[in-house]
Coordinates of C-alpha atoms in Angstrom, one line a residue:
M130 CA -35.6 -19.4 -24.0
A131 CA -36.0 -16.2 -22.2
S132 CA -39.5 -15.1 -21.2
S133 CA -40.6 -11.0 -21.9
V134 CA -38.7 -8.5 -19.6
E135 CA -40.9 -6.6 -17.2
T136 CA -39.6 -3.1 -16.1
L137 CA -39.9 -1.7 -12.6
E138 CA -39.9 1.7 -11.8
F139 CA -38.0 2.9 -8.3
Q140 CA -40.0 5.1 -6.2
A141 CA -39.4 8.3 -6.1
E142 CA -37.7 7.9 -2.3
T143 CA -36.0 5.1 -3.3
R144 CA -34.1 6.6 -6.0
Q145 CA -32.8 10.0 -3.9
L146 CA -31.7 6.9 -1.8
L147 CA -30.1 5.5 -5.0
R148 CA -28.5 8.6 -5.6
L149 CA -26.6 8.7 -2.0
V150 CA -25.0 5.6 -2.2
I151 CA -23.7 5.7 -5.8
H152 CA -22.2 9.4 -5.2
S153 CA -21.8 10.7 -1.8
I154 CA -21.1 7.3 0.3
Y155 CA -18.2 5.9 -0.5
S156 CA -15.0 7.4 -0.8
N157 CA -12.7 5.2 -1.9
K158 CA -14.8 3.7 -5.3
D159 CA -11.7 0.4 -5.2
I160 CA -13.9 -1.1 -2.2
F161 CA -17.1 -2.0 -4.8
L162 CA -15.1 -5.0 -6.1
R163 CA -14.7 -6.3 -2.1
E164 CA -18.3 -5.6 -2.1
L165 CA -19.0 -8.4 -4.5
I166 CA -16.6 -10.4 -3.0
S167 CA -18.5 -10.5 -0.1
N168 CA -22.0 -11.1 -1.2
A169 CA -20.2 -14.1 -3.8
S170 CA -18.7 -15.4 -1.0
D171 CA -21.8 -15.3 1.1
A172 CA -24.0 -17.6 -1.2
L173 CA -20.7 -19.7 -1.5
D174 CA -20.8 -20.2 2.6
K175 CA -25.0 -20.8 1.8
L176 CA -24.9 -22.9 -0.5
R177 CA -22.6 -25.6 1.4
L178 CA -24.3 -25.4 4.4
E179 CA -27.2 -25.9 3.0
S180 CA -26.4 -28.6 0.8
L181 CA -24.5 -29.9 4.6
A182 CA -28.1 -30.1 5.6
G183 CA -29.4 -31.4 2.6
S184 CA -31.7 -29.2 2.0
T185 CA -30.4 -28.7 -1.1
V186 CA -30.4 -31.5 -3.9
G187 CA -28.0 -32.2 -6.6
A188 CA -25.6 -29.4 -5.9
D189 CA -22.3 -29.6 -6.4
T190 CA -20.3 -28.0 -4.0
S191 CA -16.6 -29.6 -6.0
D192 CA -15.3 -26.3 -6.3
L193 CA -16.8 -23.2 -5.1
H194 CA -15.5 -20.3 -5.9
I195 CA -15.5 -16.5 -7.5
A196 CA -14.3 -16.0 -10.7
L197 CA -13.9 -12.9 -12.1
E198 CA -13.7 -12.2 -16.0
V199 CA -12.4 -9.4 -17.6
D200 CA -13.6 -8.1 -21.8
R201 CA -11.9 -5.3 -22.8
D202 CA -13.5 -4.7 -26.0
A203 CA -17.2 -5.0 -24.3
R204 CA -15.7 -3.0 -21.4
T205 CA -17.1 -5.4 -18.9
L206 CA -16.4 -6.6 -15.8
T207 CA -17.7 -9.9 -14.3
V208 CA -18.0 -11.2 -10.8
R209 CA -19.4 -14.8 -11.1
D210 CA -20.2 -17.4 -8.7
N211 CA -21.5 -20.8 -8.5
G212 CA -22.8 -20.5 -5.0
I213 CA -26.7 -21.0 -3.8
G214 CA -27.9 -18.3 -6.3
M215 CA -31.1 -16.6 -6.0
S216 CA -34.4 -17.3 -6.9
R217 CA -36.9 -14.1 -8.4
D218 CA -38.7 -13.1 -5.0
E219 CA -35.4 -13.6 -3.1
L220 CA -33.7 -11.3 -6.2
V221 CA -36.7 -8.6 -5.9
D222 CA -36.2 -9.1 -1.9
L223 CA -32.7 -8.9 -1.6
I224 CA -31.0 -7.0 -4.1
G225 CA -34.1 -4.9 -3.9
T226 CA -33.4 -4.5 -0.1
I227 CA -33.3 -0.6 -0.5
A228 CA -36.7 -0.3 -2.3
K229 CA -37.7 -1.8 1.1
S230 CA -41.0 0.5 3.3
G231 CA -39.1 3.2 5.5
T232 CA -36.8 5.0 2.6
A233 CA -38.8 7.8 3.6
G234 CA -38.3 8.2 7.0
L235 CA -34.5 7.7 6.8
L236 CA -34.0 9.8 3.8
E237 CA -35.7 12.4 6.7
K238 CA -33.8 11.5 9.1
I239 CA -30.8 12.0 6.7
K240 CA -31.3 15.0 6.0
E241 CA -32.1 17.1 9.5
S242 CA -28.3 14.8 10.2
Q243 CA -25.9 17.4 10.1
D244 CA -23.3 14.6 10.9
A245 CA -22.1 13.1 7.9
A246 CA -21.0 9.7 9.9
A247 CA -24.2 10.0 11.1
A248 CA -25.9 9.7 7.9
Q249 CA -23.7 6.9 6.8
S250 CA -24.7 5.4 10.3
L251 CA -28.1 5.6 9.6
I252 CA -28.0 4.4 5.9
G253 CA -26.0 1.3 7.0
Q254 CA -29.5 -0.4 8.2
F255 CA -30.0 -0.8 5.0
G256 CA -28.2 -3.7 2.8
V257 CA -26.5 -1.4 -0.7
G258 CA -24.0 -3.0 -0.8
F259 CA -24.2 -4.3 -3.8
Y260 CA -24.8 -0.7 -5.2
S261 CA -21.9 0.4 -5.0
A262 CA -21.4 -1.0 -8.2
F263 CA -22.6 2.4 -10.1
M264 CA -20.4 4.5 -8.7
V265 CA -18.2 2.7 -11.9
A266 CA -20.5 1.0 -13.5
D267 CA -23.4 2.8 -16.0
K268 CA -24.8 -0.5 -16.6
V269 CA -24.9 -3.2 -14.0
T270 CA -26.2 -7.0 -14.9
L271 CA -27.2 -9.8 -13.4
R272 CA -27.8 -13.1 -13.4
T273 CA -28.8 -15.7 -11.1
R274 CA -30.6 -19.1 -10.4
R275 CA -31.3 -20.7 -6.9
A276 CA -29.9 -23.8 -6.6
G277 CA -32.6 -26.7 -6.9
T278 CA -34.4 -24.8 -8.9
D279 CA -34.3 -24.8 -13.2
A280 CA -35.6 -21.0 -13.5
G281 CA -33.4 -18.0 -13.5
T282 CA -33.6 -14.8 -14.0
R283 CA -32.1 -12.0 -15.2
W284 CA -31.9 -8.3 -13.2
E285 CA -30.6 -5.0 -14.8
S286 CA -30.3 -1.4 -14.1
D287 CA -28.7 1.8 -15.3
G288 CA -29.3 3.0 -11.8
E289 CA -31.9 5.5 -12.6
G290 CA -35.5 5.7 -12.5
T291 CA -35.7 1.7 -13.4
Y292 CA -34.9 -1.9 -13.5
E293 CA -35.8 -4.3 -15.1
L294 CA -36.2 -8.1 -14.7
Q295 CA -36.8 -11.3 -16.5
A296 CA -37.1 -15.2 -16.5
V297 CA -34.0 -16.6 -18.4
D298 CA -33.4 -20.2 -19.0
G299 CA -30.6 -22.7 -18.7
L300 CA -28.2 -20.3 -16.4
P301 CA -25.8 -21.9 -14.5
V302 CA -26.0 -22.5 -10.4
G303 CA -25.3 -19.1 -8.7
T304 CA -24.7 -15.5 -9.8
S305 CA -23.1 -13.4 -12.5
V306 CA -22.7 -9.2 -12.0
T307 CA -21.6 -7.9 -15.0
L308 CA -20.9 -4.4 -14.6
H309 CA -20.7 -2.3 -18.2
L310 CA -17.5 0.3 -17.1
K311 CA -17.5 3.5 -16.9
P312 CA -14.0 5.3 -18.5
A313 CA -11.7 5.9 -16.2
D314 CA -11.4 9.0 -14.7
G315 CA -8.4 9.7 -12.4
E316 CA -10.1 13.0 -11.4
D317 CA -14.0 11.2 -10.6
G318 CA -11.1 8.3 -8.1
V319 CA -12.5 5.9 -11.2
A320 CA -10.0 3.4 -12.3
D321 CA -9.2 1.3 -15.1
Y322 CA -10.9 -1.7 -13.7
L323 CA -9.9 -3.8 -16.8
A324 CA -6.5 -3.7 -16.2
G325 CA -5.1 -7.3 -14.4
W326 CA -2.5 -5.4 -12.1
K327 CA -5.2 -3.4 -10.4
I328 CA -7.6 -5.8 -10.0
R329 CA -5.1 -7.9 -8.8
Q330 CA -4.4 -5.5 -6.3
I331 CA -7.7 -4.6 -5.0
V332 CA -8.2 -8.4 -4.2
K333 CA -4.9 -8.3 -2.1
Q334 CA -6.3 -5.1 -0.6
Y335 CA -9.5 -6.2 0.9
S336 CA -10.6 -9.9 -0.3
D337 CA -7.2 -12.1 -0.1
F338 CA -7.9 -13.8 3.0
I339 CA -11.7 -14.9 1.8
R340 CA -12.0 -18.4 1.9
W341 CA -12.9 -19.2 -1.4
P342 CA -10.5 -19.3 -4.4
I343 CA -10.8 -15.8 -6.0
R344 CA -10.0 -17.2 -10.1
M345 CA -9.0 -14.3 -12.7
A346 CA -7.7 -15.3 -16.4
A347 CA -3.8 -15.1 -16.4
E348 CA -3.3 -12.1 -18.4
G349 CA -0.5 -13.0 -21.8
V350 CA 0.2 -16.3 -20.6
Q351 CA -2.0 -19.4 -21.9
G352 CA -2.2 -22.9 -20.6
V353 CA -0.6 -25.5 -23.4
E354 CA -0.8 -29.1 -22.4
E355 CA 2.4 -31.7 -22.6
G356 CA 1.4 -32.4 -26.7
G357 CA -0.9 -29.7 -27.1
T358 CA -1.0 -27.2 -29.8
D359 CA -1.8 -23.4 -30.2
E360 CA -5.4 -23.7 -30.6
D361 CA -5.5 -25.5 -27.3
A362 CA -3.4 -23.0 -25.8
A363 CA -6.0 -20.3 -27.3
A364 CA -9.1 -21.9 -26.0
E365 CA -7.8 -23.0 -22.8
P366 CA -5.8 -19.9 -20.9
A367 CA -4.0 -20.7 -18.1
V368 CA -5.8 -19.2 -14.7
E369 CA -4.6 -18.2 -11.5
T370 CA -5.9 -17.8 -8.0
L371 CA -5.1 -14.3 -6.6
N372 CA -6.0 -15.0 -3.0
S373 CA -3.9 -16.6 -0.6
M374 CA -7.2 -17.8 1.3
K375 CA -4.5 -18.2 4.3
A376 CA -6.7 -16.8 7.3
L377 CA -3.9 -17.6 9.9
W378 CA -6.8 -16.7 12.7
A379 CA -9.2 -19.2 11.5
R380 CA -6.5 -22.1 12.2
P381 CA -6.3 -23.6 16.2
R382 CA -3.1 -22.6 17.4
S383 CA -1.7 -26.1 17.0
E384 CA -2.2 -26.7 13.5
V385 CA -0.1 -22.9 12.5
T386 CA 3.5 -23.3 12.9
E387 CA 6.0 -19.9 14.2
A388 CA 7.3 -20.2 11.4
E389 CA 4.1 -19.2 9.3
Y390 CA 3.3 -17.0 12.4
T391 CA 6.3 -14.7 11.3
E392 CA 5.7 -15.0 7.5
F393 CA 2.0 -13.8 8.5
Y394 CA 3.7 -10.5 11.2
Q395 CA 6.4 -9.2 8.7
Q396 CA 3.4 -9.6 6.0
I397 CA 1.3 -7.0 7.9
S398 CA 4.4 -4.9 9.7
H399 CA 6.9 -4.7 7.7
D400 CA 9.3 -5.9 10.2
W401 CA 11.9 -7.9 9.3
L402 CA 12.8 -9.5 13.1
A403 CA 10.7 -12.4 14.6
P404 CA 7.3 -11.1 16.6
A405 CA 8.5 -10.8 20.7
E406 CA 5.2 -12.6 21.4
T407 CA 2.2 -14.2 19.5
I408 CA -0.9 -13.5 20.9
H409 CA -3.9 -16.3 19.2
M410 CA -7.4 -15.9 20.5
R411 CA -11.2 -17.0 19.6
A412 CA -13.5 -16.1 20.8
E413 CA -17.4 -17.7 20.5
G414 CA -20.6 -16.8 21.9
T415 CA -22.7 -14.1 21.2
F416 CA -20.5 -12.6 19.7
E417 CA -17.7 -14.3 17.9
Y418 CA -14.1 -13.1 16.4
E419 CA -11.5 -14.1 15.9
A420 CA -7.9 -12.4 17.0
L421 CA -4.2 -12.8 15.9
L422 CA -1.9 -10.5 17.7
F423 CA 1.7 -9.4 17.7
V424 CA 4.1 -7.9 20.1
P425 CA 6.8 -6.8 18.3
A426 CA 10.8 -7.0 19.4
Q427 CA 11.8 -3.9 18.6
A428 CA 9.8 -0.2 19.1
P429 CA 9.0 1.0 15.9
F430 CA 10.9 4.0 15.6
D431 CA 8.0 7.0 15.0
L432 CA 6.5 4.8 18.7
F433 CA 6.4 8.9 20.4
S434 CA 5.9 10.9 17.1
R435 CA 2.2 12.4 16.8
E436 CA 1.4 10.9 13.6
T437 CA 2.2 7.5 14.5
K438 CA -0.6 5.0 12.6
R439 CA -2.3 1.9 15.8
G440 CA -5.2 -0.1 15.7
V441 CA -5.5 -3.3 14.3
Q442 CA -6.7 -4.5 11.2
L443 CA -10.3 -5.2 11.6
Y444 CA -11.9 -8.2 9.0
V445 CA -15.7 -9.2 8.9
K446 CA -16.3 -12.7 7.5
R447 CA -12.0 -12.6 5.9
V448 CA -13.5 -9.3 4.4
F449 CA -10.6 -6.9 5.3
I450 CA -12.6 -3.4 6.5
M451 CA -9.6 -1.7 7.7
D452 CA -6.1 -1.2 8.2
D453 CA -6.0 0.9 11.6
C454 CA -9.1 0.0 14.0
E455 CA -7.8 2.5 16.5
A456 CA -11.5 1.5 18.9
L457 CA -9.8 -2.0 18.7
M458 CA -6.5 -0.9 20.8
P459 CA -5.4 2.0 23.4
N460 CA -3.4 4.7 22.3
Y461 CA -0.6 2.9 25.5
L462 CA -0.3 -0.3 22.9
R463 CA -0.4 1.0 20.3
F464 CA 2.6 -1.0 19.1
V465 CA 0.6 -4.6 19.0
K466 CA 0.0 -5.4 15.3
G467 CA -2.4 -8.4 14.4
V468 CA -6.0 -9.3 12.9
V469 CA -9.4 -8.6 14.0
D470 CA -12.4 -11.2 12.5
A471 CA -15.6 -10.6 13.3
H472 CA -18.2 -12.8 12.3
D473 CA -20.8 -9.8 12.8
L474 CA -20.3 -6.5 13.3
S475 CA -22.4 -3.0 13.0
L476 CA -20.8 -1.1 10.6
N477 CA -22.3 1.7 8.2
I478 CA -22.7 1.4 4.9
S479 CA -18.7 2.5 3.2
R480 CA -18.1 -1.0 6.2
E481 CA -16.2 2.0 7.8
I482 CA -16.7 0.9 12.1
L483 CA -18.8 2.5 14.3
Q484 CA -17.0 3.6 17.3
H485 CA -19.0 3.4 21.0
D486 CA -20.9 0.4 19.7
R487 CA -21.5 -2.1 22.4
Q488 CA -19.5 -5.5 20.3
I489 CA -16.4 -3.0 19.5
Q490 CA -16.4 -1.8 23.3
A491 CA -16.4 -5.6 24.5
V492 CA -13.4 -6.7 22.3
R493 CA -11.4 -4.1 22.8
R494 CA -12.1 -4.5 26.4
R495 CA -11.0 -8.6 25.8
L496 CA -7.6 -7.6 23.6
V497 CA -6.1 -5.2 26.0
K498 CA -6.8 -8.3 28.7
K499 CA -5.0 -10.7 26.9
V500 CA -3.1 -8.6 25.7
L501 CA -1.9 -8.0 29.4
G502 CA -1.8 -11.0 30.3
A503 CA 0.5 -12.0 27.9
L504 CA 2.8 -10.0 28.8
R505 CA 2.1 -11.0 32.5
T506 CA 3.6 -14.5 31.9
V507 CA 6.4 -13.4 30.0
Q508 CA 7.5 -11.4 32.8
T509 CA 6.7 -14.1 35.1
K510 CA 8.2 -16.8 33.0
D511 CA 11.4 -15.5 31.7
A512 CA 12.7 -12.3 33.3
E513 CA 15.3 -11.2 31.2
R514 CA 13.6 -11.3 27.8
Y515 CA 10.6 -9.0 29.3
A516 CA 13.4 -6.6 30.5
K517 CA 13.9 -6.8 26.7
L518 CA 9.9 -6.0 26.1
W519 CA 10.1 -3.4 29.1
D520 CA 13.1 -1.4 27.3
Q521 CA 11.2 -1.4 24.7
F522 CA 7.8 -0.9 25.8
G523 CA 7.8 0.2 29.4
R524 CA 7.2 4.3 28.3
A525 CA 4.3 3.5 26.2
L526 CA 2.4 1.0 29.0
K527 CA 3.1 3.8 31.4
E528 CA 0.7 6.0 29.6
G529 CA -2.0 3.0 30.0
L530 CA -1.7 4.2 33.7
V531 CA -3.5 7.8 32.9
E532 CA -5.4 6.5 30.1
D533 CA -7.0 3.4 31.6
P534 CA -7.8 3.0 34.9
D535 CA -9.9 0.0 34.7
N536 CA -6.6 -2.2 34.2
S537 CA -4.6 0.2 36.1
Q538 CA -3.5 -2.7 39.1
A539 CA -2.5 -4.8 35.7
L540 CA -0.4 -2.2 34.5
L541 CA 0.3 -1.9 37.5
E542 CA 1.7 -5.2 38.4
L543 CA 3.9 -4.9 34.6
L544 CA 6.2 -1.8 36.0
S545 CA 9.8 -2.0 36.0
L546 CA 11.5 0.8 37.9
P547 CA 14.5 2.3 38.6
S548 CA 15.1 1.9 43.0
T549 CA 18.1 3.1 45.4
H550 CA 17.6 -0.9 45.7
D551 CA 20.0 -1.8 43.1
T552 CA 21.6 0.7 40.8
E553 CA 21.8 -1.4 38.2
R554 CA 18.6 -3.7 37.9
P555 CA 15.0 -2.3 37.8
T556 CA 11.8 -4.1 40.1
T557 CA 9.0 -4.3 40.3
L558 CA 6.2 -3.5 43.0
R559 CA 5.4 -6.5 44.3
E560 CA 9.0 -7.0 44.9
Y561 CA 9.0 -3.3 46.7
V562 CA 6.8 -4.3 48.8
E563 CA 8.0 -7.5 49.8
R564 CA 11.1 -5.5 50.8
M565 CA 9.5 -2.4 52.7
K566 CA 10.1 -1.8 56.4
E567 CA 8.5 -2.7 59.4
G568 CA 6.4 -0.6 60.1
Q569 CA 6.2 1.4 56.4
D570 CA 2.9 2.2 55.0
A571 CA 3.6 4.4 51.3
I572 CA 5.5 3.3 48.7
Y573 CA 8.6 6.4 47.8
Y574 CA 9.3 7.7 44.9
L575 CA 11.3 10.2 43.6
T576 CA 10.7 12.3 40.1
G577 CA 12.8 14.3 38.6
E578 CA 14.4 15.0 34.9
T579 CA 17.3 11.9 35.3
R580 CA 18.7 9.6 37.7
A581 CA 21.7 11.3 38.6
T582 CA 18.8 14.4 39.7
V583 CA 17.0 12.6 41.6
E584 CA 20.0 10.1 43.1
N585 CA 21.3 13.0 43.9
S586 CA 18.5 15.2 45.6
P587 CA 18.6 16.7 48.9
H588 CA 15.2 14.7 49.7
M589 CA 17.4 11.5 49.3
E590 CA 19.1 11.6 52.0
A591 CA 17.8 10.6 55.3
F592 CA 15.9 7.6 53.1
T593 CA 19.0 6.5 51.6
A594 CA 20.9 6.6 55.7
K595 CA 18.0 5.0 56.9
G596 CA 17.5 1.7 54.3
Y597 CA 14.5 3.0 52.9
E598 CA 13.8 2.4 49.5
V599 CA 13.0 5.2 47.2
L600 CA 11.6 4.9 43.1
V601 CA 14.2 6.7 40.7
L602 CA 11.3 7.7 37.9
S603 CA 13.0 9.9 35.4
D604 CA 10.2 9.3 32.1
P605 CA 8.3 12.7 32.2
I606 CA 5.6 10.4 32.7
D607 CA 5.8 9.2 35.2
E608 CA 5.2 12.5 36.7
I609 CA 1.6 12.4 36.3
W610 CA 0.4 8.8 36.9
A611 CA 2.5 8.7 39.8
D612 CA 0.3 11.6 41.2
R613 CA -3.1 10.3 40.5
I614 CA -2.4 6.6 41.4
P615 CA -3.6 6.2 44.7
A616 CA -2.4 2.7 46.0
F617 CA -0.7 -0.2 44.9
D618 CA -2.3 -3.6 46.9
G619 CA -3.4 -1.1 49.5
H620 CA 0.0 0.7 49.6
R621 CA -0.2 4.5 48.8
F622 CA 2.1 5.8 46.2
R623 CA 4.1 9.2 48.3
S624 CA 6.5 11.5 46.4
I625 CA 9.4 12.2 49.2
A626 CA 9.4 15.5 48.3
K627 CA 6.6 16.1 49.2
G628 CA 4.3 16.7 52.5
Q629 CA 6.8 16.4 56.0
V630 CA 8.2 12.8 56.3
D631 CA 9.0 11.6 59.7
L632 CA 11.4 8.7 59.3
D633 CA 11.7 8.5 62.9
E634 CA 7.9 7.7 63.2
A635 CA 8.1 5.2 60.4
A636 CA 10.3 3.4 61.8
D637 CA 9.5 3.5 65.7
E638 CA 11.9 5.1 66.9
D639 CA 12.5 5.6 71.3
E640 CA 10.9 8.6 72.3
G641 CA 14.3 10.6 72.4
A642 CA 13.5 11.4 69.3
E643 CA 10.2 13.9 70.1
A644 CA 11.9 15.2 72.5
E645 CA 15.2 16.5 70.4
R646 CA 12.5 17.5 67.8
T647 CA 11.3 19.8 70.1
R648 CA 14.1 20.9 71.4
R649 CA 15.4 22.1 67.8
E650 CA 11.6 23.8 67.0
Q651 CA 12.6 25.6 70.5
D652 CA 16.5 26.7 69.4
F653 CA 15.0 27.9 65.6
A654 CA 11.4 29.5 66.9
E655 CA 12.8 33.5 66.1
L656 CA 15.1 32.3 62.5
L657 CA 12.2 30.3 61.1
P658 CA 9.6 33.3 61.4
W659 CA 12.4 35.6 60.0
L660 CA 13.1 34.3 56.9
T661 CA 9.3 32.7 55.5
S662 CA 9.2 36.6 56.0
A663 CA 12.9 37.7 54.0
L664 CA 12.1 35.0 51.2
S665 CA 8.2 35.3 51.4
E666 CA 8.3 36.0 47.9
Q667 CA 9.9 32.7 46.7
V668 CA 7.8 30.3 49.5
K669 CA 5.1 29.9 51.1
Q670 CA 7.0 28.7 55.3
V671 CA 10.6 27.8 56.5
R672 CA 10.3 25.5 58.1
L673 CA 12.9 22.6 60.3
S674 CA 14.1 19.4 58.2
S675 CA 14.2 15.5 59.5
R676 CA 14.5 14.5 55.3
L677 CA 18.6 16.5 55.1
T678 CA 21.2 14.8 56.4
T679 CA 24.5 16.4 55.0
S680 CA 22.6 18.9 52.6
A681 CA 21.7 22.4 53.8
A682 CA 18.6 23.0 52.7
C683 CA 15.1 21.7 50.2
I684 CA 12.5 23.1 48.5
V685 CA 9.2 20.2 49.9
G686 CA 5.9 20.7 48.0
D687 CA 2.4 20.4 49.4
A688 CA 0.4 16.6 48.6
D689 CA -1.4 18.9 46.4
D690 CA 1.6 20.3 44.9
I691 CA 2.3 19.6 41.4
S692 CA 6.3 19.0 41.0
P693 CA 8.7 21.6 39.9
T694 CA 9.2 18.8 36.5
L695 CA 5.5 18.8 35.2
E696 CA 5.3 22.6 36.0
K697 CA 8.1 22.8 33.6
M698 CA 6.4 20.5 31.0
F699 CA 3.0 22.3 31.3
R700 CA 5.1 25.6 30.5
A701 CA 7.0 24.2 27.9
T702 CA 3.8 23.4 26.3
G703 CA 2.6 26.7 26.3
Q704 CA 0.0 26.7 29.2
E705 CA 0.1 29.2 31.6
M706 CA 0.4 28.1 34.8
P707 CA 0.4 30.1 38.1
P708 CA 3.2 30.8 40.3
V709 CA 3.6 27.9 43.4
R710 CA 4.8 29.0 46.4
R711 CA 6.7 25.6 48.3
T712 CA 8.1 24.7 51.7
L713 CA 11.7 25.4 52.3
E714 CA 13.4 22.8 54.9
L715 CA 16.4 23.6 57.0
N716 CA 18.9 21.7 57.6
P717 CA 19.3 22.4 61.8
G718 CA 22.0 19.9 62.2
H719 CA 24.4 21.7 59.0
P720 CA 26.7 24.0 60.3
L721 CA 25.5 26.9 57.8
I722 CA 21.9 27.0 58.7
T723 CA 23.5 27.0 62.9
A724 CA 26.0 30.2 62.1
L725 CA 23.2 31.9 60.3
R726 CA 20.6 31.4 63.8
T727 CA 23.6 32.4 65.2
S728 CA 23.7 35.4 63.5
H729 CA 20.6 36.4 63.3
A730 CA 20.1 36.5 67.0
T731 CA 23.8 38.7 67.4
D732 CA 22.1 41.1 64.9
P733 CA 18.8 40.5 63.3
G734 CA 18.6 43.7 61.3
N735 CA 22.6 43.1 59.8
P736 CA 21.2 42.8 55.7
A737 CA 24.4 40.4 55.0
L738 CA 21.8 37.8 56.5
T739 CA 19.0 38.0 54.0
E740 CA 21.6 38.0 51.2
I741 CA 23.0 34.8 52.8
A742 CA 18.8 33.5 53.5
E743 CA 18.2 34.0 49.0
L744 CA 21.5 31.8 48.5
V745 CA 20.3 29.3 50.9
Y746 CA 17.4 29.3 48.7
G747 CA 18.8 29.6 45.8
G748 CA 21.8 26.5 46.2
A749 CA 18.0 24.1 46.9
L750 CA 16.6 25.2 44.2
L751 CA 19.7 24.3 42.4
A752 CA 20.0 20.7 44.2
E753 CA 17.0 19.5 42.9
G754 CA 17.4 20.4 39.4
G755 CA 14.9 24.3 39.4
D756 CA 15.5 27.1 37.4
L757 CA 17.0 30.2 39.6
P758 CA 14.7 33.1 38.3
D759 CA 17.3 35.2 38.8
P760 CA 20.6 33.9 38.0
A761 CA 22.6 36.9 37.6
R762 CA 21.7 38.5 41.1
F763 CA 22.6 34.5 42.8
T764 CA 25.6 34.4 40.6
R765 CA 26.1 38.2 41.9
L766 CA 25.8 37.3 45.5
L767 CA 27.4 33.9 46.1
T768 CA 31.0 35.9 44.6
T769 CA 30.2 38.9 46.6
H770 CA 30.0 36.5 50.1
L771 CA 32.8 34.1 48.8
T772 CA 35.7 37.5 48.1
R773 CA 34.2 38.5 51.9
G774 CA 34.6 35.2 53.6
L775 CA 38.2 35.2 51.7

């Protein structure tokens, strides 16, 4: 027996806020079903907990589920659960959360905010997900009875100015929400929510891992038991469960097979290979969450594309929130796939993540450390498998040295770099340090466009001759991180193309080396200033070199100068770079340089000497892979002097 209907009026401010929720907040109207299913799942959770505690007498928990019911004739969609239900007071309080005090102040803040995202964040203080139903429905009818009570309540509203409350007898325990649907309207984003395929699509996308079964009558299929009749079939339509309920991340790792992990990874990544590494973790304490992450075996084709989507899937209590949650995974780990399921998370009204939330930052830090730790474990236990992973993702991991200073030391441990120690096998920095010569305090490296360019560089000559290992860095990102990272394990990084390098001092050789340097400085005392003046537009200084053994000259930058390769990279992106004048170093033992010294001492005014100086500088520039400022002039001078020599 039903009682009289009580009509209540929304406050003026509440009507404004309700209109905002219905018309402005949600860009995708499909998520109304996610919100209603999420509410139903919460109700089932609460009933189960109360029944375990013994506080709900007579509650039937034998078949907890969510049912979706379609009535095409009436154009209604009903979301029904047999969960905890609500009393009249709870209904007013919970469904009426939007009408609680503070609405006027909230609206004022929204009006003052110029940022739509900030406005959504403010609205997120109120539990108004239920009202998303009015985006697709002209009227919503809710019927509910709380477990342990006899009284039921009907709530109904068209989302405008009023809502109705009525006591109703004979309702089952739980809650049903019936949406009187609007006509489908493609321009307004309202789909045909009576279509079974559309309902299945939404459930699969947003609610597939809800722990409770979501059931719906199968379309066009009737359930006929053996020996039954057609009438039986008409009376008992077959029911299908729409969600898988297989949230692998919520199960202990010991209960999940590798085949299940692989199947799940392939489902979320659209990859046909098995993952190279699986990371299954659970965090407990003040902020609880589960994560299931995968490192692919092969890099996606668009790993270095600007349009690459990154991030992991985000769930809250098994309800899908977003597909590519960038806030949970840094850019340099964009190849990592997986799922993070938080038990409680600050979201705005659209269930979009609050990017700067402290909880999110804490989860991100933990995930990053877990991924880097897993890679480190592979590196130490299976060098061959790690070599394959590094080949696929090493360039991306190097980006972390620039983007993530907090984890730079962990990333340095993961580096696998080519070096002069072994032309076939790369080295780790730890291995490099263990092989360092006695008295060597720096990790030497040289950058260039290709490995061949680096290995054949004049800068390498003295290091090769004296047995010093040099890292061969030819990735574009190497130019940036090697210049920014100060040290590894107390040993600073040092480019052999910058500053003065005295390997005699590093090797702690005898005092004769110092006397030899002094003699050479005296022999070239007149040539060096003259060359500095003759090449003043190209170089800042000409000096003798201790790094050359076979080449006549090389060009060296100061310790703080950007490298020529990096300068090229900046110019290629359209950035204007001031010209960088570097130092020309001469090999005092090379025949060309000694002949130039002799000629200058004999006839310092000979104009041909200036041309020879240009050729020496141009040759050094070409040897490091640089570009000549005037290739035509260089070729002309070279041809002229070769002809004279012949």
